[in-house]
XYZ file of N, CA and C in Angstrom:
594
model
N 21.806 20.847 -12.334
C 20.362 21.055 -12.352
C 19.678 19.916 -11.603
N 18.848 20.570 -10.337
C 18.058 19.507 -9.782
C 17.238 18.581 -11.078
N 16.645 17.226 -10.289
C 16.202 15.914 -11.023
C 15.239 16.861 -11.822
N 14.301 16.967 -10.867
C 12.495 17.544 -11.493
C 13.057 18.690 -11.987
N 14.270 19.773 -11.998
C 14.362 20.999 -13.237
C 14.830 20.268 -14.413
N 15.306 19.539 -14.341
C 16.113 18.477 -15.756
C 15.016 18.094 -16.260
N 13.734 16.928 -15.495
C 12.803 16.394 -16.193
C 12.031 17.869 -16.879
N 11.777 18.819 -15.898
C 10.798 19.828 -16.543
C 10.957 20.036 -17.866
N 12.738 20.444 -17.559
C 13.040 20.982 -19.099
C 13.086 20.418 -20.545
N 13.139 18.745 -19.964
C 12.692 18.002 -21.154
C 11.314 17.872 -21.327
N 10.432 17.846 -20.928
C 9.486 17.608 -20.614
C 8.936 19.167 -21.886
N 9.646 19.999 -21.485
C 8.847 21.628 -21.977
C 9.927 21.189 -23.952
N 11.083 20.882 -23.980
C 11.677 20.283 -25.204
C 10.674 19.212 -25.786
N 10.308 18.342 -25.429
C 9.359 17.552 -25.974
C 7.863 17.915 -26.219
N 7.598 18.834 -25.348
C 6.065 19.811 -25.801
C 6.044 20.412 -27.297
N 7.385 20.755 -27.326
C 8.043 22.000 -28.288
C 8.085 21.296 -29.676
N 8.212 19.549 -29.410
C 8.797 19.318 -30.822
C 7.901 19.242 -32.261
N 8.506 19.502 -32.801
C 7.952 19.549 -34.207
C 8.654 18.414 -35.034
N 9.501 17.271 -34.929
C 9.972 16.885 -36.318
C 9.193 16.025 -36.676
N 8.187 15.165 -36.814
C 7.139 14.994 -37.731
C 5.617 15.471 -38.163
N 5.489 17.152 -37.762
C 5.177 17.864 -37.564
C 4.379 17.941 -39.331
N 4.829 17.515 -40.275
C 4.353 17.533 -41.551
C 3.236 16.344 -41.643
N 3.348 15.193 -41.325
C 2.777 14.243 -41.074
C 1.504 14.137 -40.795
N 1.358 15.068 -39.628
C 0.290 15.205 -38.508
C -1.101 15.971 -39.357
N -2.064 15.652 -39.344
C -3.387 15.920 -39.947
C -3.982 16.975 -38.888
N -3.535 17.257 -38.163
C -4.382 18.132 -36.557
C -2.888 18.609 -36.306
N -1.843 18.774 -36.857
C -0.845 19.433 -36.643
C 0.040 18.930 -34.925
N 0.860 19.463 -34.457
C 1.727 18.240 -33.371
C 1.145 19.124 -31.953
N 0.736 18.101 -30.770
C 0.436 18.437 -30.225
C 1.039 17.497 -28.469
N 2.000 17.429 -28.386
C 2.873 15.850 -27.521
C 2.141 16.282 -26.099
N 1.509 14.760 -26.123
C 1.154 14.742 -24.548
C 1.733 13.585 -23.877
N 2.206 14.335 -23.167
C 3.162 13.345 -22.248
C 2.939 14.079 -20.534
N 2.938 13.205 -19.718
C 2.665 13.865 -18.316
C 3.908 13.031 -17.540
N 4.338 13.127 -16.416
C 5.013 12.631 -15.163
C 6.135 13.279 -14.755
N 6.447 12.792 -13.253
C 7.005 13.350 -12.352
C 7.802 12.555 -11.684
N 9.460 13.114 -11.448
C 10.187 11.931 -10.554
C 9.590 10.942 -9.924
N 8.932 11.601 -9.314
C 8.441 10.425 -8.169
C 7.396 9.539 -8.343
N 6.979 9.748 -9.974
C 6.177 8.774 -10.171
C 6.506 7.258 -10.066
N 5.591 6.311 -9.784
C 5.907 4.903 -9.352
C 5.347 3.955 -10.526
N 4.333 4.478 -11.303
C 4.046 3.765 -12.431
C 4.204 4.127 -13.689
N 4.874 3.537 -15.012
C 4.804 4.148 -16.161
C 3.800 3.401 -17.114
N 2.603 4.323 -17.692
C 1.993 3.433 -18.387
C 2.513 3.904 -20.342
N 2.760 3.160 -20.828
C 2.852 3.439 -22.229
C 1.932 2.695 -23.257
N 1.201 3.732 -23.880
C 0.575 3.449 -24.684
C 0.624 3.684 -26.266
N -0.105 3.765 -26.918
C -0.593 3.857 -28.705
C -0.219 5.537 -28.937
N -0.908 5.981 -29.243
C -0.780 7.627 -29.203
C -2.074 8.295 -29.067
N -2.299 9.682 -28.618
C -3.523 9.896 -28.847
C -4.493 10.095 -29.344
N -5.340 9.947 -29.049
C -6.832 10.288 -30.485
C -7.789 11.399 -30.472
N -8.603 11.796 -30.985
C -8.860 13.281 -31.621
C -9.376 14.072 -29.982
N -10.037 13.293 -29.093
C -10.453 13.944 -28.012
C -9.244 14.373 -27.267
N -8.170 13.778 -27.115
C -6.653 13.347 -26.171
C -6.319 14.726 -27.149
N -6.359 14.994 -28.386
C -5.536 16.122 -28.795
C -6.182 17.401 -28.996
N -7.111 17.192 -28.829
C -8.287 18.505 -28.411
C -7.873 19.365 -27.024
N -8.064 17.932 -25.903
C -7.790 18.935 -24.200
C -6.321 19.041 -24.045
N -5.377 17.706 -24.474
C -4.375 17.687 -23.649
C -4.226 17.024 -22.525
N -5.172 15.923 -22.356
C -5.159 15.428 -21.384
C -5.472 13.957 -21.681
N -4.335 13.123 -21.539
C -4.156 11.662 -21.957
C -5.089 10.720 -21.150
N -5.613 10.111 -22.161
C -6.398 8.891 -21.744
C -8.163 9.297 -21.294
N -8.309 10.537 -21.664
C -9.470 11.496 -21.897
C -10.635 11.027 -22.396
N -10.740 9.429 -22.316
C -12.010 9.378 -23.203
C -12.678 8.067 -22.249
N -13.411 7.354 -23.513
C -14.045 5.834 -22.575
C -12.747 4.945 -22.538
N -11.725 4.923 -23.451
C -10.422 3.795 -23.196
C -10.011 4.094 -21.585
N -9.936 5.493 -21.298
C -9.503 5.897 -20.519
C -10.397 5.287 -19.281
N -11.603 5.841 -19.416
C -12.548 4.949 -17.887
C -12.077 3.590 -17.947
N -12.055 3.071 -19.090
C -11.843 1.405 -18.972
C -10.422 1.271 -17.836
N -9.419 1.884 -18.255
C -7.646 1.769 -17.680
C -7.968 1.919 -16.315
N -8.597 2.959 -16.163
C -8.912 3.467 -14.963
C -9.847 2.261 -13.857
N -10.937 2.002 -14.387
C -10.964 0.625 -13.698
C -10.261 -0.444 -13.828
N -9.067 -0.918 -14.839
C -8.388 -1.628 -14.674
C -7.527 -1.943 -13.923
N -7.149 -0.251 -13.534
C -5.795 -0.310 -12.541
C -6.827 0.129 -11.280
N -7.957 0.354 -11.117
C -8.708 -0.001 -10.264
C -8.531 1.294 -9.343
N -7.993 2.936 -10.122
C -7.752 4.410 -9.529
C -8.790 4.991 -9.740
N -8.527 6.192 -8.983
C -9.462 7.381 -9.109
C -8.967 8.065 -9.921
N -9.877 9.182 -10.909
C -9.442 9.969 -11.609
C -8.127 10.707 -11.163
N -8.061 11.507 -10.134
C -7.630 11.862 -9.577
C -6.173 11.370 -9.047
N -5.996 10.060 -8.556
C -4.697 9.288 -8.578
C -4.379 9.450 -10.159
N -5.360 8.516 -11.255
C -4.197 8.485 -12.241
C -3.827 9.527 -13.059
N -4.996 11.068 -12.744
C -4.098 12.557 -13.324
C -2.726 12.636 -12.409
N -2.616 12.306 -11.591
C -1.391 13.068 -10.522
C 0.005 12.267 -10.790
N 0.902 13.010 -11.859
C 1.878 12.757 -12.321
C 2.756 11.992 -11.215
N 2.878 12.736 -10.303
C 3.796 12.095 -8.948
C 3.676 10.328 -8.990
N 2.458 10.096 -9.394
C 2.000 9.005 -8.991
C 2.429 7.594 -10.363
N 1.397 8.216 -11.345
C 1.571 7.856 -12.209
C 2.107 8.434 -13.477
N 3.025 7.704 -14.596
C 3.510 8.470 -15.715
C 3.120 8.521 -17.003
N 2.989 8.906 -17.878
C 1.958 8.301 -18.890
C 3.091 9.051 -19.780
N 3.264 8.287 -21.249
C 4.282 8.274 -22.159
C 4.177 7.339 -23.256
N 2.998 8.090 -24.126
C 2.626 7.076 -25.026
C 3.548 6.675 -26.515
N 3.685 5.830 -27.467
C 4.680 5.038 -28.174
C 4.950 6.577 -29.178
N 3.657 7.292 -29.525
C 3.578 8.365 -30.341
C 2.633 9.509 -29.593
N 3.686 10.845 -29.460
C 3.502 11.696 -28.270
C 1.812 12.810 -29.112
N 1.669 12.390 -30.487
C 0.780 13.265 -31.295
C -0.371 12.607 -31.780
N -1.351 13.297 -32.201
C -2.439 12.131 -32.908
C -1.871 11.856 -34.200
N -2.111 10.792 -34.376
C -1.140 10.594 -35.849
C -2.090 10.604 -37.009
N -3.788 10.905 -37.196
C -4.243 10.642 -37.870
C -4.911 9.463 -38.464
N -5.723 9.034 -39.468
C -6.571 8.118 -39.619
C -6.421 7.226 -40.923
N -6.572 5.661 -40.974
C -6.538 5.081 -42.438
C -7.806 5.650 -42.798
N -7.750 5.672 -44.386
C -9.244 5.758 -44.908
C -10.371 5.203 -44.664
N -9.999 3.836 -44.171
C -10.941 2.699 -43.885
C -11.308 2.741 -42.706
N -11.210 3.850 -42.055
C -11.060 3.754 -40.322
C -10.159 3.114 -39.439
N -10.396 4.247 -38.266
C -9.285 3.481 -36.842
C -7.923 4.654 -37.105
N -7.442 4.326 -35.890
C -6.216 5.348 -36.250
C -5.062 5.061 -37.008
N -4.014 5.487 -37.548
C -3.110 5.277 -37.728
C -2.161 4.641 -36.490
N -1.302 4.007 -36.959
C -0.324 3.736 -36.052
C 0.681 4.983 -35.305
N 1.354 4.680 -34.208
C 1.949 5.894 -33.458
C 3.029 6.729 -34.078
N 3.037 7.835 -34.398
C 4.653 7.926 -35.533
C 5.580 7.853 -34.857
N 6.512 6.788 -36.121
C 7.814 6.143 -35.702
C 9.170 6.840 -35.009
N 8.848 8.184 -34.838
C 9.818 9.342 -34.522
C 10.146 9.367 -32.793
N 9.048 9.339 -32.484
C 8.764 9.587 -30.842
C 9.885 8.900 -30.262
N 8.863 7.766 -30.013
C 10.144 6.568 -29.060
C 11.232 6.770 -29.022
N 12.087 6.679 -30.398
C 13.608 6.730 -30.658
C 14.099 7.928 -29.721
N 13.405 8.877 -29.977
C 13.890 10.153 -30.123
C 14.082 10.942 -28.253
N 12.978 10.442 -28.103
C 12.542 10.898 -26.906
C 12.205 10.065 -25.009
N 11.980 8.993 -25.474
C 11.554 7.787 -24.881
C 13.027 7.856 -23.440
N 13.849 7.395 -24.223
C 15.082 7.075 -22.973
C 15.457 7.751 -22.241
N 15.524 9.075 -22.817
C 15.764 10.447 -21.947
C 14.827 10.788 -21.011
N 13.414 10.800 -21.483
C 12.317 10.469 -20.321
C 12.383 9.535 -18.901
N 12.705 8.176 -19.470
C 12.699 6.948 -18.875
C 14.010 7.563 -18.009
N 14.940 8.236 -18.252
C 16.371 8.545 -17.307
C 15.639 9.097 -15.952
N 14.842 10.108 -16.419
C 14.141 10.604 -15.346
C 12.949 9.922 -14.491
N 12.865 8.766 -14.580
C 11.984 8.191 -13.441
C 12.443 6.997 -12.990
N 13.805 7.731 -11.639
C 14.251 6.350 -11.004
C 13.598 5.360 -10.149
N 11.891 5.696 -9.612
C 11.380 5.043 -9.097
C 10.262 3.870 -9.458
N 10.561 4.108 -11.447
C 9.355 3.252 -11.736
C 9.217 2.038 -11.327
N 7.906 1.303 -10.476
C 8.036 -0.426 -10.150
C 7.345 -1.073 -11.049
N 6.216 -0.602 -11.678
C 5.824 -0.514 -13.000
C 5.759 -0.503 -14.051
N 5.694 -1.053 -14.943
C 5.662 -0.039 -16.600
C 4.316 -1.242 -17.556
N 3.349 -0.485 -17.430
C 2.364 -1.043 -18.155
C 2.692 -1.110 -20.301
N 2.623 -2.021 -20.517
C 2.857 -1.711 -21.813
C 1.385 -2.289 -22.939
N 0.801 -1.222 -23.159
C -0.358 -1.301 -23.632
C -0.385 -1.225 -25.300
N -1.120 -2.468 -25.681
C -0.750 -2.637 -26.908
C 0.240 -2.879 -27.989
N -0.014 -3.379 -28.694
C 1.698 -4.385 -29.521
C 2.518 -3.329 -29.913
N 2.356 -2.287 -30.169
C 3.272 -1.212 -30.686
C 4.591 -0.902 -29.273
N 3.649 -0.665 -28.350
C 4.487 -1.037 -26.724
C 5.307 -2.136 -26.380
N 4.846 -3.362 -26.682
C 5.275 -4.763 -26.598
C 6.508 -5.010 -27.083
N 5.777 -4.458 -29.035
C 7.045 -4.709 -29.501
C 8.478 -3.791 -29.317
N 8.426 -2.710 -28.906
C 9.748 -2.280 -28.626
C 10.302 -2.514 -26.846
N 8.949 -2.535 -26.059
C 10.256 -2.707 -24.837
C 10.155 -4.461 -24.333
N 9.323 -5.249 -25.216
C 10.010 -7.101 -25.247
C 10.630 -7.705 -26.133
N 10.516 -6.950 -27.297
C 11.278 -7.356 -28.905
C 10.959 -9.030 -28.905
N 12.044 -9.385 -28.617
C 12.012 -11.469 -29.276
C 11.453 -12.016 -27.870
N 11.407 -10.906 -26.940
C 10.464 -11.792 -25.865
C 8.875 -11.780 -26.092
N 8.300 -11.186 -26.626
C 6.898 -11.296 -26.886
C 6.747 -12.862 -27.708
N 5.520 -13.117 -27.486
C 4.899 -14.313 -27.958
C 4.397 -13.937 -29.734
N 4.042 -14.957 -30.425
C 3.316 -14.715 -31.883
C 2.256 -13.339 -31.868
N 1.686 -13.883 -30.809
C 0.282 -12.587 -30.843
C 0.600 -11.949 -29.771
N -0.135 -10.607 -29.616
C -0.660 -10.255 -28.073
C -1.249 -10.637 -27.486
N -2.275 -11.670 -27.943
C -2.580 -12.585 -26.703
C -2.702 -13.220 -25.823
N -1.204 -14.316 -26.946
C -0.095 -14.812 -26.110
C 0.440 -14.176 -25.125
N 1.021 -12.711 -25.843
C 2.284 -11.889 -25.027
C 1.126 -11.713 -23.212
N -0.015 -10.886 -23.230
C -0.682 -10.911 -22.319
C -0.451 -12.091 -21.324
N -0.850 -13.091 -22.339
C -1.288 -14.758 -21.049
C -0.229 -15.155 -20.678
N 0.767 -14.348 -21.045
C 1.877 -15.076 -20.305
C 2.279 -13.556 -19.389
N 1.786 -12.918 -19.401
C 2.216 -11.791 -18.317
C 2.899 -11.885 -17.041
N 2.883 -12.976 -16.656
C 3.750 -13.603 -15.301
C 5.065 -13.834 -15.614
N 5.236 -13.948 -16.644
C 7.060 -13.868 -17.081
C 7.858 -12.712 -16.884
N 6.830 -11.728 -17.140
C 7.117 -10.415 -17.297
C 7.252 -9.582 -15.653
N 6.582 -9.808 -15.336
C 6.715 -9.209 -14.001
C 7.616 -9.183 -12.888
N 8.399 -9.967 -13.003
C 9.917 -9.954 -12.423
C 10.677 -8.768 -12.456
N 10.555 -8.358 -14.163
C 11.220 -7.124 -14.459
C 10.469 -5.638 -14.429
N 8.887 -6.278 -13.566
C 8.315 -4.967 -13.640
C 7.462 -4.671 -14.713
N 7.364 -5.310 -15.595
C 6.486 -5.156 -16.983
C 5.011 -6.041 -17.121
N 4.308 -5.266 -17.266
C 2.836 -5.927 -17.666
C 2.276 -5.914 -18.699
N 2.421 -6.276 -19.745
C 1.897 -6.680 -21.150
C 0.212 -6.328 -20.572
N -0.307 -5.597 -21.554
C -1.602 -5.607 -21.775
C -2.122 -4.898 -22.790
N -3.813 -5.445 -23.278
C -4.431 -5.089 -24.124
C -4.499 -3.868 -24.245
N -5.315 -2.660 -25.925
C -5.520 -1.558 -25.568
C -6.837 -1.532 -24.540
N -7.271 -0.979 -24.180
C -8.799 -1.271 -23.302
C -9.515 -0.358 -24.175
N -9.570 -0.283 -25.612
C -10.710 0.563 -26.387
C -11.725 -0.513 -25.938
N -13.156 0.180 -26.396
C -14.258 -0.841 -26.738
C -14.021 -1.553 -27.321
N -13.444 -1.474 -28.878
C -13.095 -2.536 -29.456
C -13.064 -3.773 -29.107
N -12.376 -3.942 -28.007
C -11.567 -5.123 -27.635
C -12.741 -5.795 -26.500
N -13.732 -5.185 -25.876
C -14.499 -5.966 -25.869
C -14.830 -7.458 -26.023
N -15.020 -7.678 -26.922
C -15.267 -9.171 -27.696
C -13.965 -9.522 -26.965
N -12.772 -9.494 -27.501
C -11.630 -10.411 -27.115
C -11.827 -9.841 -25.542
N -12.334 -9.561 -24.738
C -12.204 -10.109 -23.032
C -12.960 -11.194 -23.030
N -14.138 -10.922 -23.579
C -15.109 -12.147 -23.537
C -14.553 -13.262 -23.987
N -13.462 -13.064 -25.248
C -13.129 -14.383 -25.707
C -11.929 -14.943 -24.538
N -11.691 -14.064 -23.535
C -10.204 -14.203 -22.890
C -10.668 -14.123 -21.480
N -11.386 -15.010 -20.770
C -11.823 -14.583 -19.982
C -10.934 -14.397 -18.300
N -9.624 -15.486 -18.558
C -8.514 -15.169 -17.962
C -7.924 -13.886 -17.664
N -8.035 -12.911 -18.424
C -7.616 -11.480 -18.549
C -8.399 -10.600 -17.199
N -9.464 -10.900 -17.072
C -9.971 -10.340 -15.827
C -10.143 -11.420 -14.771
N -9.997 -12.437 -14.741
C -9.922 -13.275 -13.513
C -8.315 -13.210 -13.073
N -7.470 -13.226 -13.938
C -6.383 -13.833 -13.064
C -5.158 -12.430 -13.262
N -5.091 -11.357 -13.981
C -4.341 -10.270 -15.632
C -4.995 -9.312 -13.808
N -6.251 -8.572 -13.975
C -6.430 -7.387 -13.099
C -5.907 -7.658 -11.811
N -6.452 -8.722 -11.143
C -6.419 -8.687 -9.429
C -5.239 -8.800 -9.021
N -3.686 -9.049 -10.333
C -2.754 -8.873 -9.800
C -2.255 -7.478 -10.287
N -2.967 -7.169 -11.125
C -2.347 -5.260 -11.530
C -2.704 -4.421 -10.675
N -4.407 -5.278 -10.120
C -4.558 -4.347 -9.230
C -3.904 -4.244 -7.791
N -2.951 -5.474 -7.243
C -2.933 -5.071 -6.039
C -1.179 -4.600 -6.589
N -0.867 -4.858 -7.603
C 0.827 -4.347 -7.918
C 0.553 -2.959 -7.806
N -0.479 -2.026 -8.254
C -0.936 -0.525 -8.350
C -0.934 -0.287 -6.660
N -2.176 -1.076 -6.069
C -2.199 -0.608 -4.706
C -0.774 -0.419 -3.839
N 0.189 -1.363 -3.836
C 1.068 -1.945 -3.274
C 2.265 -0.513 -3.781
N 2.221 -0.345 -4.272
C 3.429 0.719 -5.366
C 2.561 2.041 -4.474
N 1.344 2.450 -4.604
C 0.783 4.058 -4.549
C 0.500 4.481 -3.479
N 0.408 3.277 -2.754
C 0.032 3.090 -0.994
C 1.273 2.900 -0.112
């Protein structure tokens, strides 16, 4: 089986899955997008109530934020070829009482993650957004915080990996408190993006 019929077919297996399917408050809905020839993988948190409404990852204001981060057009970062998107938990996982989402369910990654990753021999990339990301593809290489793990993002890039924040609003405040993150963190993501898509 050609590359892209192999990825499809996982790709249509992982649409399909159900095993934490009990869990899910909005019932399972896996969004996952990319294509052999994609050159960037971004992995993120999982999605949230708008992301599991259309089906279409990164669908909201986090999403404009990424999008000027990596400094694309809508349009580049929908186009799988280009970019891959493969977040830690493929479903919305639902909400604490107290607000904010739940964390990504623990099922995904294990399950699904490597077999994906088989299929994109060209990634130069792999954005890893947020500690849930961090912590499984740097384990004892991450720093105490994500803050750390971020400010040291130049360690990382040898192997292709860019530690970074989620870009909700939230986080706001901590750019302001981090002001390194956009002086010195973008203008090299952004020309690693240009350099890879161009």
């Amino acid at each position: 089986m050609g590359g892209d019929a192999a990825l499809n077919k996982l790709l249509s297996e992982v649409r399909a899955c159900r095993i934490c399917a009990e869990h899910l408050p909005l019932g399972p809905r896996p969004v996952v997008r990319m294509a052999k020839s994609a050159r960037i993988l971004v992995i993120g948190q999982a999605p949230g109530t708008r992301v599991h409404e259309t089906g279409l990852p990164w669908n909201d204001a986090s999403g404009d934020r990424l999008r000027d981060w990596l400094g694309l057009s809508v349009d580049d970062f929908y186009d799988p070829g280009k970019l891959a998107i493969m977040p830690m938990g493929f479903c919305y996982p639902g909400r604490f009482d107290r607000g904010g989402d739940l964390p990504p369910r623990p099922e995904c990654a294990p399950t699904w993650h490597d077999a994906l990753r088989h299929h994109l021999p060209n990634i130069g990339l792999t954005l890893l957004i947020g500690q849930y990301a961090q912590e499984r593809y740097l384990g004892p290489r991450r720093a105490k915080t994500m803050t750390e793990t971020v400010h040291h993002f130049a360690d990382f890039l040898p192997d292709g990996i860019l530690p970074m924040p989620h870009p909700s609003w939230r986080n706001t405040a901590w750019m302001k408190k981090n002001p390194w993150f956009e002086a010195d963190l973008l203008p090299v993501l952004q020309l690693r993006v240009q350099g890879l898509l161009t």
